Short mmCIF file of C-alpha atoms in Angstrom, two decimals:
data_model
loop_
_atom_site.label_atom_id
_atom_site.label_comp_id
_atom_site.label_asym_id
_atom_site.label_seq_id
_atom_site.Cartn_x
_atom_site.Cartn_y
_atom_site.Cartn_z
CA MET A 7 13.81 35.51 -2.27
CA ILE A 8 14.78 36.18 1.09
CA TYR A 9 17.82 34.09 0.62
CA ILE A 10 19.10 36.06 -2.36
CA SER A 11 18.51 39.12 -0.26
CA LYS A 12 20.77 37.98 2.46
CA LEU A 13 23.46 36.88 -0.10
CA TRP A 14 23.34 40.04 -1.68
CA LYS A 15 23.81 41.78 1.81
CA PHE A 16 26.73 39.56 2.56
CA PHE A 17 28.25 40.26 -0.86
CA ASN A 18 27.88 44.00 -0.34
CA GLY A 19 28.79 44.12 3.32
CA TYR A 20 26.89 45.65 6.33
CA VAL A 21 27.46 47.41 9.31
CA ILE A 22 25.76 46.55 13.04
CA ILE A 23 25.27 49.83 14.92
CA SER A 24 23.73 50.72 18.15
CA ILE A 25 21.87 53.92 18.35
CA LYS A 26 21.10 55.78 21.87
CA GLY A 27 18.78 58.53 22.18
CA TYR A 28 15.21 59.95 22.62
CA ASN A 29 14.48 60.57 18.97
CA ILE A 30 15.17 57.39 17.37
CA GLU A 31 11.93 57.04 15.06
CA LYS A 32 12.56 60.69 14.10
CA LEU A 33 15.91 59.66 13.15
CA LEU A 34 15.43 56.60 10.82
CA ASN A 35 12.34 58.62 9.07
CA LYS A 36 15.12 61.16 8.42
CA ALA A 37 17.41 58.31 7.29
CA LEU A 38 14.74 57.27 5.02
CA ILE A 39 14.21 60.49 3.39
CA SER A 40 18.08 60.72 2.93
CA GLY A 41 18.03 57.51 0.88
CA ILE A 42 19.43 55.32 3.55
CA VAL A 43 18.59 51.48 3.57
CA ILE A 44 18.38 50.28 7.45
CA ARG A 45 17.65 46.69 8.34
CA GLN A 46 17.04 44.85 11.25
CA VAL A 47 16.02 47.84 13.53
CA LYS A 48 15.35 46.58 16.95
CA LYS A 49 14.29 48.76 19.45
CA ASP A 50 13.97 48.89 23.37
CA ARG A 51 13.53 52.05 25.14
CA ASN A 52 15.73 54.71 24.55
CA ALA A 53 18.23 52.36 22.61
CA ALA A 54 18.11 50.54 19.27
CA GLU A 55 20.22 48.10 17.00
CA ALA A 56 20.48 48.39 13.34
CA GLU A 57 21.99 47.22 10.14
CA LEU A 58 23.57 49.59 7.61
CA LEU A 59 25.47 49.51 4.23
CA PRO A 60 28.95 50.69 4.72
CA GLU A 61 28.36 53.77 2.66
CA ASP A 62 25.56 54.81 4.14
CA LEU A 63 27.37 54.80 7.68
CA LYS A 64 28.79 58.51 7.30
CA ALA A 65 25.43 59.90 6.24
CA PHE A 66 23.82 58.40 9.15
CA ALA A 67 26.45 59.32 11.53
CA LEU A 68 25.80 63.14 10.52
CA LEU A 69 21.77 62.57 11.15
CA CYS A 70 22.87 60.97 14.74
CA ARG A 71 24.87 64.20 15.79
CA ARG A 72 21.77 66.35 14.25
CA TYR A 73 19.06 64.58 16.23
CA LYS A 74 21.63 64.27 19.61
CA CYS A 75 21.59 60.22 19.27
CA ARG A 76 24.86 58.25 20.24
CA LEU A 77 25.91 55.99 17.52
CA ARG A 78 28.19 53.12 17.78
CA ILE A 79 29.63 50.81 15.91
CA ILE A 80 29.05 47.05 16.85
CA ASN A 81 30.38 45.07 14.26
CA LYS A 82 31.65 44.80 10.56
CA ASN A 83 30.41 42.13 8.37
CA GLY A 84 30.72 40.95 4.63
CA PHE A 85 32.46 39.47 2.30
CA TYR A 86 35.14 41.94 2.01
CA ARG A 87 35.27 41.71 5.73
CA THR A 88 35.41 37.85 5.67
CA LEU A 89 38.31 38.15 2.71
CA LEU A 90 40.33 40.67 5.17
CA PHE A 91 39.76 38.46 8.49
CA MET A 92 41.11 35.39 6.19
CA LYS A 93 43.93 37.62 5.00
CA ARG A 94 44.89 38.43 8.33
CA ASN A 95 44.49 34.97 9.69
CA ILE A 96 46.33 32.81 7.50
CA PRO A 97 46.53 29.38 9.43
CA TYR A 98 42.49 29.53 9.78
CA THR A 99 42.47 30.02 5.88
CA VAL A 100 44.52 27.12 5.26
CA GLY A 101 42.68 25.21 7.71
CA ILE A 102 39.49 25.96 5.90
CA PHE A 103 40.50 25.16 2.74
CA LEU A 104 42.09 22.06 3.70
CA SER A 105 38.90 21.10 5.19
CA LEU A 106 36.86 21.71 2.33
CA ALA A 107 39.53 19.87 0.39
CA LEU A 108 39.36 16.66 2.47
CA ILE A 109 35.61 16.65 2.54
CA TYR A 110 35.53 16.88 -1.39
CA ALA A 111 38.33 13.82 -1.14
CA LEU A 112 36.37 11.85 1.10
CA ALA A 113 32.89 12.26 -0.93
CA GLN A 114 34.97 10.84 -3.93
CA ARG A 115 34.95 7.43 -1.99
CA VAL A 116 32.81 4.74 -1.30
CA TRP A 117 32.02 4.62 2.36
CA ILE A 118 29.26 2.01 2.85
CA ILE A 119 28.12 -0.93 0.97
CA ASP A 120 24.16 -1.94 1.70
CA ILE A 121 23.29 -5.46 0.26
CA THR A 122 19.27 -6.03 1.08
CA GLY A 123 17.41 -8.75 -0.42
CA CYS A 124 19.66 -11.81 0.03
CA SER A 125 18.66 -14.76 2.22
CA SER A 126 20.66 -18.01 0.92
CA ILE A 127 23.57 -16.06 -0.40
CA SER A 128 26.04 -14.68 2.29
CA LYS A 129 26.44 -10.89 2.37
CA HIS A 130 30.34 -11.99 2.67
CA SER A 131 30.57 -13.46 -0.63
CA ILE A 132 28.73 -10.89 -2.25
CA LEU A 133 31.15 -8.37 -1.22
CA ASP A 134 33.99 -10.57 -1.99
CA THR A 135 32.83 -10.53 -5.46
CA CYS A 136 32.30 -6.96 -5.54
CA LYS A 137 36.08 -6.51 -4.49
CA SER A 138 37.24 -8.54 -7.13
CA ASN A 139 35.39 -6.48 -9.57
CA GLY A 140 37.22 -3.18 -7.89
CA LEU A 141 33.65 -2.16 -5.53
CA TYR A 142 34.85 -2.42 -1.85
CA GLU A 143 34.47 0.27 0.97
CA LEU A 144 37.05 3.13 0.52
CA CYS A 145 37.19 2.55 -3.28
CA ASP A 146 37.11 5.41 -5.75
CA LYS A 147 33.04 6.02 -6.26
CA SER A 148 33.71 6.70 -9.81
CA SER A 149 36.00 3.62 -11.05
CA PRO A 150 33.76 0.78 -10.47
CA ASP A 151 31.70 -0.65 -13.36
CA TYR A 152 28.56 -1.06 -11.66
CA LYS A 153 26.61 -2.56 -14.59
CA LYS A 154 29.48 -4.84 -14.85
CA ILE A 155 29.56 -6.01 -11.11
CA ALA A 156 25.77 -6.89 -11.19
CA GLU A 157 26.04 -9.22 -14.27
CA ALA A 158 28.94 -10.83 -12.50
CA LEU A 159 26.94 -11.45 -9.34
CA ARG A 160 24.39 -12.63 -11.60
CA ILE A 161 26.52 -14.75 -13.41
CA LYS A 162 28.09 -16.22 -10.15
CA TYR A 163 25.06 -16.77 -8.05
CA LYS A 164 22.26 -18.29 -10.80
CA ASN A 165 19.60 -18.17 -8.20
CA ILE A 166 19.86 -14.21 -8.42
CA ALA A 167 16.20 -13.17 -10.19
CA TRP A 168 17.03 -9.30 -9.99
CA ILE A 169 20.02 -7.28 -8.87
CA ASN A 170 20.35 -3.42 -8.90
CA ILE A 171 23.13 -1.60 -7.86
CA SER A 172 22.88 2.21 -7.36
CA LEU A 173 25.26 4.65 -5.96
CA LYS A 174 23.81 7.52 -3.79
CA GLY A 175 26.23 10.10 -2.27
CA SER A 176 28.97 7.82 -0.80
CA ARG A 177 26.63 4.78 -0.13
CA VAL A 178 26.30 1.87 -2.87
CA HIS A 179 22.91 0.22 -2.35
CA ILE A 180 22.99 -3.63 -3.59
CA ARG A 181 19.20 -5.03 -4.06
CA LEU A 182 18.70 -8.30 -5.35
CA ALA A 183 16.09 -10.87 -5.37
CA GLU A 184 16.59 -14.30 -5.45
CA ASP A 185 14.78 -17.11 -6.96
CA LYS A 186 12.57 -19.45 -4.62
CA PRO A 187 13.09 -22.62 -4.99
CA SER A 188 10.16 -25.02 -5.56
CA VAL A 189 9.08 -27.13 -2.15
CA ASN A 190 8.73 -30.92 -3.21
CA ALA A 191 6.22 -31.21 -0.76
CA VAL A 192 2.99 -33.34 -1.02
CA THR A 193 -0.03 -30.86 -2.02
CA ASP A 194 -3.72 -31.42 -1.36
CA SER A 195 -4.38 -32.62 -4.91
CA ASP A 196 -1.18 -35.39 -4.49
CA ALA A 197 -2.31 -38.90 -3.93
CA CYS A 198 -0.31 -40.31 -0.71
CA ASP A 199 -0.37 -43.00 1.61
CA ILE A 200 0.49 -42.73 5.64
CA VAL A 201 2.86 -45.08 6.71
CA SER A 202 4.35 -45.72 10.02
CA ALA A 203 7.74 -43.58 11.08
CA ALA A 204 8.98 -46.22 13.50
CA GLN A 205 8.30 -49.72 14.66
CA CYS A 206 5.49 -49.90 17.23
CA ARG A 207 2.23 -51.33 18.55
CA ILE A 208 -0.64 -49.34 17.29
CA SER A 209 -2.43 -47.62 19.74
CA SER A 210 -5.07 -46.08 18.00
CA VAL A 211 -6.16 -45.30 14.39
CA VAL A 212 -8.58 -42.56 13.25
CA THR A 213 -8.92 -42.32 9.76
CA GLU A 214 -10.59 -39.08 7.89
CA LYS A 215 -9.80 -40.32 4.25
CA GLY A 216 -8.41 -43.33 2.55
CA THR A 217 -8.35 -46.83 3.27
CA PRO A 218 -7.27 -47.99 6.93
CA MET A 219 -4.49 -51.07 6.90
CA VAL A 220 -3.94 -51.39 10.10
CA LYS A 221 -5.76 -51.80 13.59
CA LYS A 222 -5.28 -51.06 17.33
CA ASN A 223 -2.75 -53.69 18.90
CA ASP A 224 -1.32 -54.20 15.64
CA ILE A 225 2.58 -54.49 15.24
CA VAL A 226 4.15 -52.40 12.39
CA LYS A 227 7.33 -51.90 11.16
CA LYS A 228 8.62 -48.56 9.99
CA GLY A 229 7.42 -47.89 6.35
CA ASP A 230 4.33 -49.90 6.70
CA VAL A 231 1.62 -48.39 5.07
CA LEU A 232 -1.06 -47.33 8.01
CA ILE A 233 -3.91 -45.79 5.82
CA SER A 234 -3.78 -46.51 2.11
CA ALA A 235 -4.57 -43.97 -0.58
CA GLN A 236 -6.34 -46.54 -2.59
CA LEU A 237 -10.22 -46.51 -1.69
CA VAL A 238 -12.02 -50.00 -1.16
CA PRO A 239 -12.81 -50.99 -4.97
CA ALA A 240 -16.36 -50.48 -5.66
CA GLY A 241 -18.69 -51.61 -8.73
CA THR A 242 -18.83 -55.12 -9.95
CA GLU A 243 -16.29 -57.60 -10.19
CA GLU A 244 -15.94 -57.24 -13.97
CA THR A 245 -15.56 -53.40 -14.15
CA PRO A 246 -14.29 -52.28 -10.90
CA VAL A 247 -14.18 -48.72 -9.95
CA THR A 248 -11.19 -47.65 -8.07
CA ASP A 249 -10.20 -44.16 -6.84
CA ILE A 250 -7.03 -43.04 -5.13
CA VAL A 251 -7.27 -39.90 -2.67
CA LYS A 252 -4.58 -38.12 -0.11
CA ALA A 253 -5.10 -40.32 2.68
CA LYS A 254 -5.78 -38.49 5.80
CA GLY A 255 -5.90 -39.64 9.49
CA ASN A 256 -4.29 -40.10 12.93
CA VAL A 257 -2.51 -43.18 13.80
CA ARG A 258 -0.76 -43.27 17.18
CA GLY A 259 1.19 -45.99 18.18
CA ILE A 260 3.56 -47.21 21.24
CA VAL A 261 7.15 -47.04 20.33
CA THR A 262 10.06 -48.17 22.38
CA ARG A 263 13.51 -46.47 21.89
CA ASN A 264 16.81 -47.30 23.79
CA TYR A 265 19.04 -44.41 24.24
CA SER A 266 22.59 -45.35 25.51
CA PHE A 267 25.22 -43.36 26.62
CA THR A 268 28.28 -43.06 28.97
CA VAL A 269 29.03 -40.16 31.43
CA PRO A 270 32.99 -40.23 32.68
CA TYR A 271 33.38 -40.00 36.43
CA THR A 272 36.31 -37.30 36.13
CA ILE A 273 35.50 -33.96 34.09
CA SER A 274 38.24 -31.15 33.41
CA LYS A 275 36.85 -27.75 34.43
CA ARG A 276 38.40 -24.62 33.44
CA GLU A 277 39.21 -22.13 35.94
CA TYR A 278 39.87 -18.57 34.97
CA THR A 279 42.39 -16.79 36.60
CA GLY A 280 41.25 -13.18 36.05
CA ARG A 281 44.22 -12.55 33.75
CA LYS A 282 43.17 -10.68 30.66
CA ARG A 283 45.31 -9.34 27.55
CA THR A 284 44.12 -7.14 25.14
CA ALA A 285 45.44 -6.39 21.61
CA VAL A 286 43.94 -3.38 19.73
CA PHE A 287 43.91 -2.73 15.92
CA ILE A 288 42.08 0.04 13.98
CA GLY A 289 41.41 -0.07 10.19
CA THR A 290 39.03 -0.58 7.42
CA ALA A 291 37.27 -4.20 6.28
CA TYR A 292 40.44 -5.27 4.49
CA LYS A 293 43.81 -3.60 6.25
CA LYS A 294 43.88 -3.03 9.95
CA ILE A 295 46.99 -1.42 11.98
CA CYS A 296 47.70 -2.67 15.62
CA ILE A 297 47.80 -0.02 18.17
CA LYS A 298 48.39 -1.83 20.89
CA GLY A 299 49.98 -5.62 20.80
CA ALA A 300 49.40 -8.35 23.37
CA LYS A 301 50.40 -12.18 23.18
CA PRO A 302 48.14 -15.01 23.70
CA PHE A 303 48.56 -17.11 27.24
CA LEU A 304 49.67 -20.73 26.58
CA SER A 305 46.64 -22.05 28.28
CA GLY A 306 43.93 -19.48 27.43
CA GLU A 307 41.03 -18.76 25.26
CA SER A 308 40.68 -15.72 22.70
CA SER A 309 37.77 -13.75 21.87
CA LYS A 310 37.21 -11.03 19.16
CA GLU A 311 35.15 -8.09 19.24
CA ILE A 312 34.52 -5.42 16.50
CA ILE A 313 33.38 -2.10 16.86
CA ARG A 314 32.54 -0.03 13.74
CA LEU A 315 33.03 3.56 14.16
CA GLY A 316 30.15 5.72 13.10
CA LEU A 317 28.35 9.59 13.36
CA GLY A 318 25.34 7.93 14.56
CA GLU A 319 22.97 4.52 13.89
CA ASP A 320 22.15 5.68 10.24
CA CYS A 321 25.79 7.03 9.29
CA PRO A 322 28.37 4.10 10.18
CA LEU A 323 31.78 4.97 8.77
CA PRO A 324 33.88 2.08 7.22
CA PHE A 325 36.55 2.11 10.29
CA PHE A 326 36.65 -0.45 12.78
CA ILE A 327 38.24 -1.16 16.14
CA TYR A 328 39.10 -4.75 16.75
CA LYS A 329 39.66 -6.24 20.20
CA ASP A 330 41.43 -9.59 20.58
CA ILE A 331 40.73 -10.60 24.25
CA TYR A 332 42.96 -13.36 25.62
CA SER A 333 41.85 -14.48 28.92
CA GLU A 334 43.92 -17.18 31.21
CA TYR A 335 42.76 -20.55 32.52
CA ILE A 336 43.78 -23.67 34.51
CA ASP A 337 42.18 -27.03 33.44
CA LYS A 338 41.45 -28.64 36.77
CA SER A 339 39.83 -32.23 36.78
CA ILE A 340 37.41 -32.73 39.34
CA LYS A 341 36.15 -36.59 40.26
CA ARG A 342 32.58 -37.08 41.06
CA ASP A 343 30.50 -39.45 43.14
CA ILE A 344 28.24 -41.85 41.68
CA GLU A 345 25.20 -39.93 42.66
CA THR A 346 26.28 -36.98 41.05
CA VAL A 347 26.72 -38.97 37.71
CA LYS A 348 23.72 -40.30 37.94
CA LYS A 349 21.98 -36.84 38.26
CA GLU A 350 23.81 -35.64 35.38
CA ALA A 351 22.80 -38.72 33.33
CA SER A 352 19.23 -38.04 34.30
CA VAL A 353 19.58 -34.69 33.03
CA HIS A 354 21.04 -35.86 30.04
CA ILE A 355 17.88 -38.11 29.37
CA THR A 356 15.48 -35.32 29.82
CA GLU A 357 17.40 -33.06 27.73
CA PHE A 358 17.02 -36.04 24.83
CA ILE A 359 13.32 -36.39 25.40
CA ALA A 360 12.95 -32.66 24.90
CA GLN A 361 14.86 -32.44 21.71
CA ASN A 362 13.89 -35.59 19.94
CA TYR A 363 9.92 -36.13 20.86
CA ASP A 364 7.24 -34.31 19.44
CA ILE A 365 5.04 -31.98 21.64
CA SER A 366 2.01 -34.11 20.97
CA SER A 367 4.10 -37.22 22.09
CA ASP A 368 3.03 -38.85 25.46
CA ILE A 369 6.20 -40.45 27.41
CA LEU A 370 4.61 -43.38 29.14
CA SER A 371 7.66 -44.94 30.69
CA VAL A 372 11.60 -44.34 31.18
CA LYS A 373 13.63 -47.12 32.74
CA THR A 374 16.86 -46.61 33.12
CA LYS A 375 19.98 -49.22 33.75
CA TYR A 376 23.09 -48.06 34.84
CA SER A 377 26.34 -50.13 34.70
CA GLU A 378 29.69 -48.85 36.40
CA GLY A 379 32.77 -48.97 34.81
CA LYS A 380 36.08 -48.01 35.80
CA GLU A 381 36.19 -44.51 34.21
CA SER A 382 32.74 -43.92 33.38
CA LEU A 383 29.31 -45.06 33.93
CA SER A 384 27.38 -46.44 31.12
CA VAL A 385 23.42 -45.76 30.83
CA ASN A 386 20.59 -47.51 28.67
CA ALA A 387 17.61 -45.56 28.82
CA GLU A 388 14.55 -47.43 27.55
CA ILE A 389 11.75 -44.81 26.47
CA ILE A 390 8.26 -46.05 25.81
CA SER A 391 5.91 -43.16 24.08
CA ASP A 392 2.86 -42.96 22.92
CA GLU A 393 3.16 -40.71 19.47
CA ASN A 394 1.76 -40.10 16.45
CA ILE A 395 3.35 -42.29 14.30
CA GLY A 396 1.81 -41.43 10.65
CA LYS A 397 3.88 -39.86 7.91
CA GLU A 398 2.75 -38.75 4.35
CA ILE A 399 4.76 -40.17 1.48
CA PRO A 400 3.51 -40.13 -2.12
CA HIS A 401 1.32 -43.12 -3.03
CA THR A 402 2.76 -46.26 -4.96
CA ASP A 403 0.95 -48.59 -6.67
CA THR A 404 2.60 -51.41 -4.93
CA GLY A 405 1.62 -50.67 -1.46
CA GLY A 406 2.86 -52.62 1.47
CA ASN A 407 5.91 -51.44 2.99
CA THR A 408 7.33 -48.53 1.41
CA LEU A 409 11.06 -49.01 2.65
CA ASN A 410 11.66 -52.88 2.08
CA GLY A 411 9.32 -53.45 -0.88
CA THR A 412 7.42 -56.16 0.42
CA THR A 413 3.57 -56.69 0.64
CA GLU A 414 3.16 -56.82 4.19
CA ASN A 415 0.14 -54.86 5.43
CA SER A 416 -0.58 -53.74 1.75
CA GLY A 417 -4.06 -55.48 1.71
CA ILE A 418 -3.25 -57.32 -1.16
CA GLY A 419 -3.74 -60.98 -1.02
CA MET B 23 -9.24 64.16 -4.53
CA ASN B 24 -9.70 60.30 -3.52
CA ASN B 25 -12.83 59.93 -5.46
CA ILE B 26 -11.11 61.22 -8.75
CA VAL B 27 -8.21 59.00 -7.85
CA SER B 28 -10.42 55.87 -7.20
CA LYS B 29 -12.64 56.97 -10.26
CA ILE B 30 -9.39 56.71 -12.46
CA SER B 31 -8.56 53.82 -10.98
CA GLU B 32 -11.47 52.03 -11.98
CA LYS B 33 -11.97 53.06 -15.24
CA THR B 34 -8.01 52.10 -16.16
CA GLY B 35 -7.62 49.45 -14.30
CA ILE B 36 -4.50 50.97 -12.74
CA PRO B 37 -4.08 49.81 -9.28
CA SER B 38 -4.96 52.62 -7.04
CA GLU B 39 -1.84 52.61 -4.73
CA VAL B 40 0.20 53.24 -7.92
CA ILE B 41 -1.29 56.42 -8.95
CA SER B 42 -1.98 57.93 -5.39
CA SER B 43 -0.07 57.38 -2.18
CA GLN B 44 -2.87 54.90 -0.80
CA PRO B 45 -0.63 52.48 1.52
CA LYS B 46 -0.60 48.97 0.35
CA ILE B 47 -0.11 46.38 3.28
CA GLU B 48 0.33 42.82 3.17
CA ILE B 49 0.32 40.54 6.11
CA THR B 50 1.83 36.97 5.73
CA GLY B 51 0.31 34.98 8.80
CA ALA B 52 0.57 36.89 12.06
CA LYS B 53 4.42 36.96 11.54
CA SER B 54 5.25 39.56 8.79
CA LEU B 55 3.97 42.82 7.72
CA TYR B 56 5.13 44.53 4.51
CA ILE B 57 3.86 48.20 3.81
CA GLU B 58 4.18 50.22 0.51
CA ASN B 59 3.94 53.85 0.29
CA HIS B 60 4.40 54.75 3.76
CA LYS B 61 5.74 57.87 5.33
CA GLY B 62 8.24 56.79 8.25
CA ILE B 63 7.64 55.29 11.59
CA LYS B 64 5.95 57.46 14.65
CA LEU B 65 7.04 54.72 17.40
CA ILE B 66 8.70 51.58 17.80
CA THR B 67 9.23 49.36 20.70
CA PRO B 68 9.34 45.40 20.97
CA GLU B 69 5.54 45.29 21.56
CA SER B 70 4.24 47.60 19.03
CA ILE B 71 4.72 49.84 15.87
CA ILE B 72 3.12 52.77 14.60
CA ILE B 73 3.52 53.55 11.03
CA LYS B 74 2.35 56.59 9.21
CA PHE B 75 0.99 57.13 5.86
CA SER B 76 -0.47 60.23 4.16
CA SER B 77 -3.91 59.16 5.26
CA GLY B 78 -3.31 58.38 8.77
CA THR B 79 -1.58 55.73 10.95
CA MET B 80 -1.64 51.77 11.33
CA THR B 81 -0.79 50.21 14.67
CA ALA B 82 0.49 46.60 15.04
CA GLU B 83 0.97 45.11 18.24
CA GLY B 84 2.26 41.85 19.00
CA LYS B 85 5.63 40.56 20.57
CA LYS B 86 9.15 40.85 19.70
CA ILE B 87 8.47 43.47 16.55
CA ALA B 88 11.43 44.67 14.96
CA ILE B 89 11.77 46.24 11.41
CA ALA B 90 13.61 43.78 9.04
CA GLU B 91 14.44 46.15 6.30
CA MET B 92 13.34 49.64 5.65
CA THR B 93 13.31 51.66 2.72
CA ARG B 94 11.85 54.80 1.38
CA GLU B 95 9.54 52.58 -0.80
CA TYR B 96 8.81 49.90 1.95
CA ILE B 97 9.09 48.75 5.37
CA LEU B 98 9.50 45.04 5.92
CA VAL B 99 8.39 44.31 9.90
CA LYS B 100 8.59 40.88 11.53
CA GLY B 101 7.19 39.73 14.63
CA ASN B 102 4.46 37.80 16.67
CA PHE B 103 1.12 40.16 15.80
CA SER B 104 -1.94 39.96 17.84
CA SER B 105 -3.67 42.95 16.72
CA PHE B 106 -3.57 45.36 13.90
CA LYS B 107 -5.30 48.81 14.22
CA PHE B 108 -6.03 52.22 11.66
CA ASP B 109 -6.63 55.24 12.17
CA LYS B 110 -8.24 57.32 9.36
CA ILE B 111 -6.82 55.52 6.67
CA LEU B 112 -9.88 53.96 5.16
CA GLU B 113 -11.70 57.27 4.78
#
């Protein structure tokens, strides 16, 4: 209601006046009796400010004279006054209308495409499919057929279980859900054996479920069954009772691995000269205009920087600043002494152990052999570790070595 | 006179402020005061306003008091009110 009143006041127009005198209350009361509508009366000591309708101004001025109050017009406002102002200031009016037209034109475009819910499908490929169907940033938002695009995406990507494309303002939301592939893992109910993951000497066998097929100090090959899913036959010889379970246990073995590599004496090192060139482009995701060009160096590297323009974090705009930064460098070859090369080899072995050995593995010894060549140092590291070598695989009736198909360590025969 | 008016109002169900000049006062929160059947204002300052009725006066005190709209029928006063006081109005 108050907004309608304000709107009415704006269309009707109003005058802001200042009154000075000692009988302001009497003046206001007299004005009321005369049928004058007074708004926004703010009085301080012997001065007051108020708003009047333009048609009441003359009558109010007469009353002011009678009550010896001084009246001054501060401002005249309203629709008519605004129109007059706009008529006198043509560039201002044109600017206002151009701004409104620009806002309207920009509001008819798709500014942002939000994609949520995709994990295996890349957002870039979804955007490409959308683009081929007429949906891209800064396209007319009424032209794409969103249902058709959703259908096209569903046909292209078979693992999309559900997809929804909705338009909210200038933002297109693509929400999708993907099918989760079934994991072919051994479940608790499946019968499985525990086999050796590497050739080793058994150091300990702890069986929770199943039949242990090896004992301490046995030498096993990769793929040999360590704990069988088949329990020891019970019952009578004529009618044996057998049961197959999911084997459980912890089998550790001492594994020896060899790791060979070479470390060159001479290495080339990039030394940056500090010279940089930057090429700047501005544009959308699909088109860009060069603002400042730059040529890459003959021996140099390049890096790219993309800055998305926007009005705060929540309102990104579909405009980007692309920067191609070229840095110059000189290749310098450095010859190192044998001690430095050996140190690097040692670091290399440590990195290999950190990357390839499980946290539960104990490294028992690392024996390193060096052989000096003309251009590089050959390194051979023998790593002996005590580690968990059991690996679950689905149970097979044959038993034995699951990799080469022999009945070795199968308990048969 | 007031008794007669109140009796007529009770019998007919017509609100008393309609058939007499009794004021109707609406206070919304402590920021807005709407008064019908007033007889003008006696005093207004940023800290207080005294409004006249046919049967007395009403004083509202507070801060930043200003008249939002004033016609012959009603007055809408805005401000941060702290107290309201009535003189002879409830007789």
